[in-house]
Each structure stands twice: as C-alpha cells, then as structure tokens.
Short mmCIF file of C-alpha atoms in Angstrom, two decimals:
data_model
loop_
_atom_site.label_atom_id
_atom_site.label_comp_id
_atom_site.label_asym_id
_atom_site.label_seq_id
_atom_site.Cartn_x
_atom_site.Cartn_y
_atom_site.Cartn_z
CA MET E 221 -23.55 -13.08 14.06
CA ALA E 222 -19.68 -14.30 13.22
CA ASP E 223 -17.24 -13.95 16.22
CA ILE E 224 -15.59 -10.79 16.70
CA GLN E 225 -12.47 -10.73 18.71
CA GLY E 226 -10.41 -7.90 20.02
CA SER E 227 -11.26 -4.27 21.43
CA TYR E 228 -13.09 -1.27 20.43
CA ASP E 229 -14.72 2.02 22.31
CA ASP E 230 -18.55 1.97 21.65
CA LEU E 231 -18.68 4.87 19.97
CA PHE E 232 -17.29 2.98 16.83
CA VAL E 233 -19.65 -0.44 17.21
CA ALA E 234 -20.79 -0.13 14.12
CA VAL E 235 -17.27 -1.00 12.53
CA PRO E 236 -16.90 -4.49 13.70
CA THR E 237 -20.45 -5.11 12.52
CA ALA E 238 -19.01 -4.46 10.04
CA LEU E 239 -16.64 -6.64 9.84
CA ALA E 240 -18.88 -9.42 10.85
CA ALA E 241 -21.03 -8.57 7.97
CA SER E 242 -18.72 -9.68 5.91
CA LEU E 243 -17.26 -12.99 7.48
CA ASP E 244 -21.39 -13.51 7.18
CA ARG E 245 -21.18 -12.82 3.69
CA GLY E 246 -18.26 -15.54 2.87
CA ASP E 247 -15.09 -13.57 3.92
CA ALA E 248 -12.84 -15.93 5.00
CA GLY E 249 -10.97 -13.29 7.85
CA GLY E 250 -10.02 -10.80 8.19
CA SER E 251 -9.19 -6.85 10.33
CA VAL E 252 -9.86 -3.47 11.35
CA ALA E 253 -8.26 -0.16 12.88
CA VAL E 254 -9.29 3.09 13.85
CA PHE E 255 -6.77 4.82 15.68
CA VAL E 256 -7.96 9.07 16.15
CA ASP E 257 -5.14 10.98 17.66
CA GLY E 258 -3.27 8.43 17.30
CA GLU E 259 -4.05 6.36 19.31
CA PRO E 260 -6.73 2.84 18.32
CA VAL E 261 -10.52 3.54 18.97
CA VAL E 262 -10.82 0.29 17.52
CA ASP E 263 -8.98 -2.81 16.24
CA VAL E 264 -10.80 -6.09 15.69
CA TRP E 265 -10.45 -9.24 14.00
CA GLY E 266 -11.82 -12.36 12.97
CA GLY E 267 -12.20 -14.67 10.70
CA PHE E 268 -10.06 -17.23 9.62
CA ALA E 269 -6.39 -17.29 8.74
CA ASP E 270 -6.23 -20.00 5.88
CA ALA E 271 -8.38 -21.41 2.25
CA GLU E 272 -9.89 -24.51 4.60
CA ARG E 273 -11.23 -22.22 6.93
CA THR E 274 -9.41 -24.07 10.64
CA VAL E 275 -6.74 -21.66 11.76
CA PRO E 276 -8.40 -18.59 12.99
CA TRP E 277 -7.60 -15.52 12.50
CA GLY E 278 -5.76 -13.53 16.10
CA ARG E 279 -4.24 -10.53 17.15
CA ASP E 280 -0.82 -10.91 15.35
CA THR E 281 -1.97 -12.34 12.08
CA ILE E 282 -0.48 -10.89 9.36
CA VAL E 283 -1.36 -10.26 4.64
CA ASN E 284 0.04 -9.13 2.60
CA VAL E 285 -1.34 -5.47 1.51
CA TRP E 286 -1.00 -6.32 -2.36
CA SER E 287 -0.62 -2.22 -2.47
CA VAL E 288 -1.38 -0.77 0.61
CA THR E 289 2.06 -1.20 0.43
CA LYS E 290 2.64 1.51 -1.63
CA THR E 291 1.38 4.07 0.79
CA MET E 292 4.87 3.08 3.77
CA THR E 293 7.13 3.62 0.45
CA ALA E 294 4.98 6.84 -0.12
CA LEU E 295 5.85 7.82 3.19
CA CYS E 296 9.51 7.02 3.65
CA ALA E 297 10.19 9.69 0.74
CA LEU E 298 8.38 11.60 2.39
CA VAL E 299 10.32 11.76 5.07
CA LEU E 300 12.64 11.56 3.15
CA ALA E 301 11.73 14.82 1.56
CA ASP E 302 12.30 16.67 4.83
CA ARG E 303 14.82 16.06 5.56
CA GLY E 304 16.38 17.31 2.64
CA ASP E 305 17.69 14.93 1.63
CA LEU E 306 15.52 14.32 -1.44
CA ASP E 307 13.51 16.98 -4.52
CA PRO E 308 10.26 16.04 -5.21
CA ASP E 309 11.05 18.34 -7.83
CA ALA E 310 14.48 16.87 -8.59
CA PRO E 311 15.39 14.80 -12.07
CA VAL E 312 15.37 11.04 -11.03
CA ALA E 313 18.53 10.79 -12.42
CA ARG E 314 20.21 13.14 -9.81
CA TYR E 315 19.76 9.89 -7.54
CA TRP E 316 19.97 6.77 -10.02
CA PRO E 317 22.47 8.14 -12.49
CA GLU E 318 21.89 4.99 -14.70
CA PHE E 319 17.71 5.75 -15.13
CA ALA E 320 18.07 8.81 -17.66
CA GLU E 321 18.46 6.31 -20.65
CA ALA E 322 15.85 5.91 -23.23
CA GLY E 323 14.93 9.19 -22.80
CA LYS E 324 14.07 10.09 -19.34
CA ASP E 325 16.46 12.07 -18.33
CA GLY E 326 13.52 14.60 -18.31
CA VAL E 327 11.86 12.26 -15.44
CA LEU E 328 11.29 13.74 -11.94
CA VAL E 329 11.01 12.21 -8.25
CA ARG E 330 7.45 13.51 -8.50
CA HIS E 331 6.22 11.54 -11.58
CA LEU E 332 7.47 8.49 -9.97
CA LEU E 333 5.18 8.82 -6.70
CA ALA E 334 2.13 10.44 -9.05
CA HIS E 335 1.89 7.89 -11.62
CA THR E 336 3.24 9.70 -13.82
CA ALA E 337 6.18 8.86 -15.11
CA GLY E 338 4.78 6.85 -18.08
CA LEU E 339 6.36 3.30 -16.80
CA PRO E 340 3.21 1.35 -16.00
CA ASP E 341 4.19 -2.03 -16.99
CA TRP E 342 6.23 -4.55 -15.88
CA ASP E 343 6.87 -7.11 -18.20
CA GLY E 344 10.38 -9.38 -17.68
CA PRO E 345 9.41 -12.41 -15.46
CA VAL E 346 7.95 -12.54 -12.66
CA ALA E 347 11.17 -14.13 -10.92
CA GLU E 348 12.81 -10.40 -11.88
CA LEU E 349 11.00 -9.27 -8.65
CA TYR E 350 12.46 -11.16 -6.56
CA ASP E 351 15.63 -9.88 -8.11
CA TRP E 352 16.94 -6.13 -7.06
CA GLN E 353 19.42 -5.36 -9.41
CA THR E 354 17.64 -7.26 -12.16
CA ALA E 355 14.33 -5.50 -11.15
CA THR E 356 15.56 -1.84 -11.12
CA ALA E 357 17.94 -2.52 -13.85
CA ARG E 358 15.26 -3.28 -16.36
CA LEU E 359 13.19 -0.63 -15.00
CA ALA E 360 16.02 1.93 -16.11
CA ALA E 361 16.82 0.84 -19.29
CA ARG E 362 13.02 1.54 -20.81
CA ALA E 363 11.47 4.39 -22.67
CA PRO E 364 8.24 6.06 -21.25
CA GLN E 365 4.84 4.56 -22.39
CA TRP E 366 4.02 8.97 -22.56
CA GLU E 367 5.39 12.50 -22.29
CA PRO E 368 5.70 12.19 -18.12
CA GLY E 369 3.77 14.13 -15.79
CA THR E 370 1.53 14.78 -19.03
CA ALA E 371 -0.71 11.54 -17.80
CA ALA E 372 -0.91 9.51 -16.07
CA GLY E 373 -0.84 5.54 -15.11
CA TYR E 374 -1.14 3.33 -12.48
CA HIS E 375 2.36 1.38 -11.69
CA SER E 376 1.12 -1.11 -10.52
CA LEU E 377 4.46 -2.74 -9.65
CA THR E 378 6.66 -0.29 -10.32
CA GLN E 379 6.61 2.28 -9.14
CA GLY E 380 8.12 0.49 -5.21
CA PHE E 381 11.30 0.10 -7.60
CA LEU E 382 11.10 2.94 -9.12
CA VAL E 383 10.79 5.27 -5.90
CA GLY E 384 12.76 2.30 -3.85
CA GLU E 385 15.69 2.56 -6.27
CA VAL E 386 15.60 6.81 -5.21
CA VAL E 387 15.60 5.59 -1.42
CA ARG E 388 18.62 3.01 -1.48
CA ARG E 389 20.46 5.84 -2.94
CA ILE E 390 19.99 8.32 -1.38
CA THR E 391 20.36 5.85 2.37
CA GLY E 392 22.46 2.75 0.87
CA ARG E 393 19.68 0.77 2.81
CA SER E 394 17.19 -1.32 0.40
CA PRO E 395 13.74 0.48 0.77
CA GLY E 396 12.82 -2.18 3.33
CA GLU E 397 15.51 -1.64 5.12
CA PHE E 398 14.59 2.74 5.79
CA PHE E 399 11.08 1.62 6.80
CA ALA E 400 12.45 -0.58 9.02
CA ALA E 401 15.09 1.52 11.09
CA GLU E 402 13.56 4.73 10.25
CA VAL E 403 9.35 4.25 10.56
CA ALA E 404 8.36 0.78 11.39
CA GLY E 405 11.20 0.49 14.09
CA PRO E 406 10.59 4.05 15.94
CA LEU E 407 6.36 3.02 15.96
CA GLY E 408 6.69 -0.05 17.03
CA ALA E 409 4.56 -0.82 13.34
CA ASP E 410 4.80 -4.61 12.61
CA PHE E 411 4.87 -4.51 9.52
CA HIS E 412 7.42 -5.35 7.15
CA MET E 413 8.42 -5.33 3.75
CA GLY E 414 11.00 -8.64 2.79
CA LEU E 415 9.23 -10.52 5.14
CA SER E 416 11.58 -13.59 7.07
CA ALA E 417 11.16 -17.18 8.03
CA GLU E 418 10.20 -16.81 11.22
CA HIS E 419 7.48 -14.49 10.78
CA ASP E 420 6.02 -17.54 8.19
CA HIS E 421 3.81 -18.73 10.66
CA ARG E 422 2.17 -15.62 10.89
CA VAL E 423 0.82 -15.07 7.42
CA ALA E 424 -2.42 -15.27 6.25
CA ALA E 425 -2.45 -16.47 2.43
CA THR E 426 -4.88 -14.96 0.14
CA VAL E 427 -7.51 -17.15 -0.50
CA PRO E 428 -9.60 -15.91 -4.72
CA PRO E 429 -12.58 -14.67 -5.04
CA PRO E 430 -14.74 -16.75 -4.74
CA GLY E 431 -15.08 -19.50 -8.50
CA ARG E 432 -11.87 -17.82 -8.79
CA ASP E 433 -8.68 -20.50 -8.08
CA GLY E 434 -4.40 -19.35 -7.48
CA ASP E 435 -4.01 -18.42 -11.74
CA TYR E 436 -7.17 -15.68 -10.50
CA ARG E 437 -4.55 -11.68 -11.92
CA ALA E 438 -4.81 -8.48 -11.19
CA SER E 439 -6.34 -6.26 -13.85
CA ALA E 440 -7.44 -3.08 -14.03
CA PRO E 441 -11.11 -2.16 -12.09
CA ALA E 442 -12.21 -0.59 -15.03
CA GLY E 443 -14.03 -1.92 -18.09
CA ASP E 444 -12.71 0.89 -20.68
CA ALA E 445 -8.74 0.18 -18.98
CA VAL E 446 -5.49 0.75 -21.66
CA ALA E 447 -5.18 -2.92 -23.62
CA SER E 448 -1.57 -3.62 -21.14
CA ALA E 449 1.39 -6.03 -22.06
CA ALA E 450 2.46 -6.34 -18.40
CA THR E 451 3.10 -9.66 -16.71
CA PRO E 452 0.18 -10.63 -15.25
CA ILE E 453 0.40 -11.18 -11.63
CA ARG E 454 -1.53 -14.98 -9.83
CA VAL E 455 -2.59 -15.57 -6.37
CA ARG E 456 -0.56 -18.43 -6.29
CA ASP E 457 2.47 -15.70 -6.92
CA GLY E 458 1.35 -14.42 -4.16
CA ASN E 459 1.23 -17.11 -2.03
CA GLY E 460 4.72 -17.86 -2.98
CA VAL E 461 7.52 -17.94 -0.95
CA ALA E 462 10.34 -15.89 -3.07
CA TRP E 463 7.78 -12.89 -3.00
CA ARG E 464 7.39 -12.83 1.11
CA ARG E 465 10.45 -12.36 1.22
CA ALA E 466 11.32 -10.15 -1.75
CA GLN E 467 10.88 -6.51 -1.15
CA ILE E 468 7.99 -5.71 -3.97
CA PRO E 469 7.21 -2.28 -2.38
CA ALA E 470 4.33 -1.14 -3.89
CA ALA E 471 2.61 -4.62 -3.81
CA SER E 472 4.64 -7.38 -1.53
CA GLY E 473 4.12 -5.32 2.65
CA TYR E 474 3.03 -7.62 4.87
CA GLY E 475 0.92 -6.48 8.42
CA ASN E 476 -2.71 -5.75 10.32
CA ALA E 477 -4.68 -3.81 10.14
CA ARG E 478 -2.40 -1.74 13.80
CA SER E 479 0.27 -1.72 12.10
CA VAL E 480 -1.57 0.18 8.24
CA ALA E 481 -3.20 2.73 10.76
CA LEU E 482 -0.56 2.56 13.09
CA VAL E 483 2.01 4.19 10.45
CA GLN E 484 -0.59 5.92 8.56
CA SER E 485 -1.75 7.88 12.05
CA VAL E 486 1.76 9.64 11.84
CA MET E 487 0.30 11.97 8.52
CA ALA E 488 -3.36 12.40 9.69
CA CYS E 489 -1.69 13.67 13.34
CA GLY E 490 0.96 17.08 11.49
CA GLY E 491 3.54 14.44 10.95
CA SER E 492 4.41 13.00 14.88
CA LEU E 493 2.86 10.14 17.01
CA ARG E 494 3.04 9.30 21.06
CA GLY E 495 6.29 11.74 20.82
CA VAL E 496 8.54 10.22 17.37
CA ARG E 497 7.96 13.13 15.75
CA LEU E 498 8.65 11.23 11.85
CA LEU E 499 8.34 14.31 10.35
CA SER E 500 6.96 17.66 10.13
CA ARG E 501 3.55 18.80 9.47
CA ALA E 502 3.88 20.56 6.06
CA GLY E 503 5.94 17.35 4.85
CA CYS E 504 2.88 15.83 5.57
CA GLU E 505 1.24 18.37 3.45
CA ARG E 506 3.36 17.55 0.25
CA ALA E 507 1.62 14.48 0.93
CA ARG E 508 -2.35 15.97 -0.41
CA GLU E 509 -0.24 18.75 -3.38
CA GLU E 510 -2.43 17.83 -6.43
CA GLN E 511 0.07 15.87 -8.91
CA PHE E 512 -2.34 14.16 -11.63
CA SER E 513 -6.42 14.27 -11.47
CA GLY E 514 -7.90 13.41 -14.29
CA GLU E 515 -8.22 10.05 -15.74
CA ASP E 516 -5.74 7.20 -15.12
CA ARG E 517 -5.52 5.12 -18.33
CA VAL E 518 -4.04 2.10 -16.01
CA LEU E 519 -6.69 2.24 -13.75
CA GLY E 520 -9.77 3.19 -16.93
CA MET E 521 -11.26 5.72 -13.93
CA PRO E 522 -10.68 8.97 -12.57
CA VAL E 523 -8.40 9.24 -10.03
CA THR E 524 -6.13 11.89 -8.32
CA TRP E 525 -3.07 11.34 -7.66
CA GLY E 526 -0.98 12.61 -4.84
CA LEU E 527 2.42 12.54 -3.70
CA GLY E 528 2.53 9.05 -4.04
CA TYR E 529 -0.99 8.65 -2.21
CA GLY E 530 -4.14 9.17 -4.08
CA ILE E 531 -6.29 12.11 -3.32
CA PHE E 532 -10.55 11.51 -2.17
CA GLY E 533 -11.50 14.85 -1.42
CA GLY E 534 -10.28 16.25 1.91
CA THR E 535 -9.14 12.13 2.68
CA TYR E 536 -5.76 10.41 1.02
CA GLY E 537 -4.43 6.79 1.32
CA TRP E 538 -4.85 3.54 -1.23
CA GLY E 539 -6.31 0.05 -1.32
CA GLY E 540 -4.89 -2.79 -2.04
CA TRP E 541 -5.63 -5.83 -4.34
CA GLY E 542 -8.71 -7.49 -2.93
CA GLY E 543 -10.34 -5.44 -0.72
CA SER E 544 -7.44 -4.23 2.16
CA LEU E 545 -7.36 -0.24 2.53
CA VAL E 546 -6.15 2.40 4.56
CA MET E 547 -7.40 5.40 3.88
CA ILE E 548 -6.09 8.98 6.53
CA ASP E 549 -8.20 12.82 6.82
CA PRO E 550 -6.03 14.57 8.52
CA ALA E 551 -8.23 17.58 9.70
CA ALA E 552 -10.30 14.55 11.62
CA ARG E 553 -7.00 12.72 13.36
CA MET E 554 -8.39 10.08 11.80
CA ALA E 555 -6.77 6.96 10.21
CA VAL E 556 -8.78 3.82 9.65
CA ALA E 557 -6.59 0.23 7.80
CA TYR E 558 -8.96 -2.79 6.81
CA VAL E 559 -7.04 -5.71 5.82
CA THR E 560 -8.08 -9.35 4.35
CA ASN E 561 -7.05 -12.20 3.25
CA GLN E 562 -10.48 -12.28 1.37
CA MET E 563 -10.47 -11.32 -2.33
CA ARG E 564 -13.67 -10.09 -4.27
CA ASP E 565 -13.72 -9.11 -7.94
CA PRO E 566 -12.42 -5.36 -8.11
CA ALA E 567 -16.54 -4.94 -9.45
CA ASP E 568 -18.54 -6.79 -6.20
CA ASP E 569 -15.88 -5.35 -3.73
CA ASN E 570 -17.39 -2.18 -0.37
CA ARG E 571 -15.94 -3.48 2.01
CA GLY E 572 -13.76 -0.26 2.51
CA LEU E 573 -15.75 1.31 2.10
CA GLU E 574 -18.73 -0.10 4.28
CA ILE E 575 -15.63 0.73 6.79
CA VAL E 576 -14.89 3.83 6.88
CA MET E 577 -18.00 4.69 6.66
CA ALA E 578 -18.60 2.61 10.11
CA ALA E 579 -15.47 4.91 10.87
CA TYR E 580 -17.50 7.96 10.32
CA GLU E 581 -20.30 7.52 12.63
CA GLY E 582 -18.25 6.34 15.40
CA LEU E 583 -16.72 10.02 14.71
CA GLN E 584 -20.30 11.82 14.60
CA GLY E 585 -19.65 10.67 18.97
CA LEU E 586 -16.77 11.37 19.61
#
C-alpha cells in the first residue's frame, strides 16, 4: 500500500485507505481533508508532486484545483450579499454598467452564479485570460447565447471573471485580494487566487491522464453536450507561470485539501468557524437556493445549480477538471476535500466520490 502521511481519527481510516488505493492504481499524488464541526478529523497526503515521481508530496504542497476555485469565488459573493453590499436579484449592470451592452441589461447577479447568464464560452486567446481588464471587457461586449435565466450552461472559465468583476466593482479589490483579506486571512487558509512567485516551489504541476500529454484539453464529461466554439484550455496552459500569476477565479486557485476543507467548513458550520464569523446562517443557506435543475447544455448532463455551488441532495459543492473536489454537508457540519495533480479522463474518475463515501463511513461512528 502507498505510504500516506498526516493524521486522522481512527473512525475515518477508510479515507486515507481510499487515497492510498488511488496512488496504488497509478496516481502521482494528492491530499485529502475531512473537517467536522470545523476541526480536522482527516488531514493526509501521499505520492509525488511531479510527474517524474522524484519529489514527495509534502504537508504544504499545493496544486491548481481548477474549478473547485469557483466555490471560493462564490463564497466571496455570498459574503458581500450577507453584508448587504450585493443583491443577487439585482441586474449585473447596477454594479458593472458596461455589462448592459449587447442586450444584457436583464442579466441578474444570480444568473452569473447559477451558470444561466448565457455567456458560457471563453472565445478569446488564452493569453487574454491573464489580463483582467481585457478579459472582463471582452465578456461585457458579448451577447448572451440564450435568454438569461431560462437555461443553464456551465460557465467553466467565464463565471470567475463575471462574478469577480462584480466583486471588484463593489469592493475596489480584485477577487483574489478580497478573498485573501476577508476569507483566507482571517481563517488562516493556505489558498490563493493569483499565486505569487514565493509559492512556486510548493506547486505540484498537473499531470495529464495516462496516455495523454500536455496538449490534453478540457472537455465535457458527457457526450451529448452542445458543441462549443470555446477556446480549448490545455494542461500545458495550466502548468504555465502566467496561469499561476493570473487571477482566473473560476479555474486558477491553488491550495491543498486542508485549505479547501477549512474554507468551505464555514459553509458547513453556519457561517462561523473558530471564532471567525464570515456570514450568517441565512447567508450560508443562500448557496442552496435552487436556481436551475435540469440538463446543463454545456456539460450535457442533469445538474442542479444553487448560488455558486452544485446541489446534490442535502449536500453541495463542486469538482475541478482532473479530479479535485469539495463537498459540504451542513446537516453533518462536515466538509470533505480531495485535491490531486493526477488527472483522469472524466468518464473513468470516481476518486472524489470514493473519498466522500469513505468520509461518511467515519461519520457514522461519531
């Protein structure tokens, strides 16, 4: 069995066992954390931080978690909504006047959070993702692909710029700056949007699925998704220094499982954690207010969207390209996070689900 580092409550032994199993099946590396009542009952890691398997995955190794980043950006918006600074039912143009172009004056903030705004595709050059003003100006000029609010289509890259620009217009700070000052800082969470060079030595680069190379591209997990004209993002793009430095708040967050579970434990615990209150219990409940339920036209599968999170029965959260995942269970006051540098093809990837199921095994013993 693969060597697993860290600590865990004996009741939750199935969780490190599940991580070891994925490493034994050929994964490079990863980390898992389970928090209950805001405290870690599992904090483990193992494997390697590089494709060549020469650098062991350490306690403070961090990795691009791809779309798990969306849950961090959503939390920023929910904090502002709880403070009364952001109205989810307001037109986006109230905060970002230029956004009203091309018939978007009726797009509401909640449409951005629920992937129903009709702006799912990033169709500009990859390089423009690295310049905030250029990226947001491009999106402000776009016309929606459908009547906002009537359908859902996963805004894989665009959601972060859309929600993030609203955050910036309200606060005067970029979403990464707001997150660092108002969320990660108070909680002591090692999660970053816009990674500075001082952290580069800790980054585990993304490893493509077996048999693939750096040109491996993101794609919908289901085969019946609507054809897209979006600019493809490759693994080599995500492993570039420009990607790390940029704020792409839908896809370029860096952290480990400990930091992801710590931050999202705020949502699991009613808005307060370790003496820090980020938002009210009612503010947390907003995340689970159903905005859309049905076939997502980009993902090509049924999805229920809340405000910034996917809803799965009594739980909510989201996963990232390649396998990383966070799941929040408010009834159990539990947050489960799994992050990895080892991609698998979506159709062949059940690792996150296996980790979550293992966490519930332990929960039954409490």
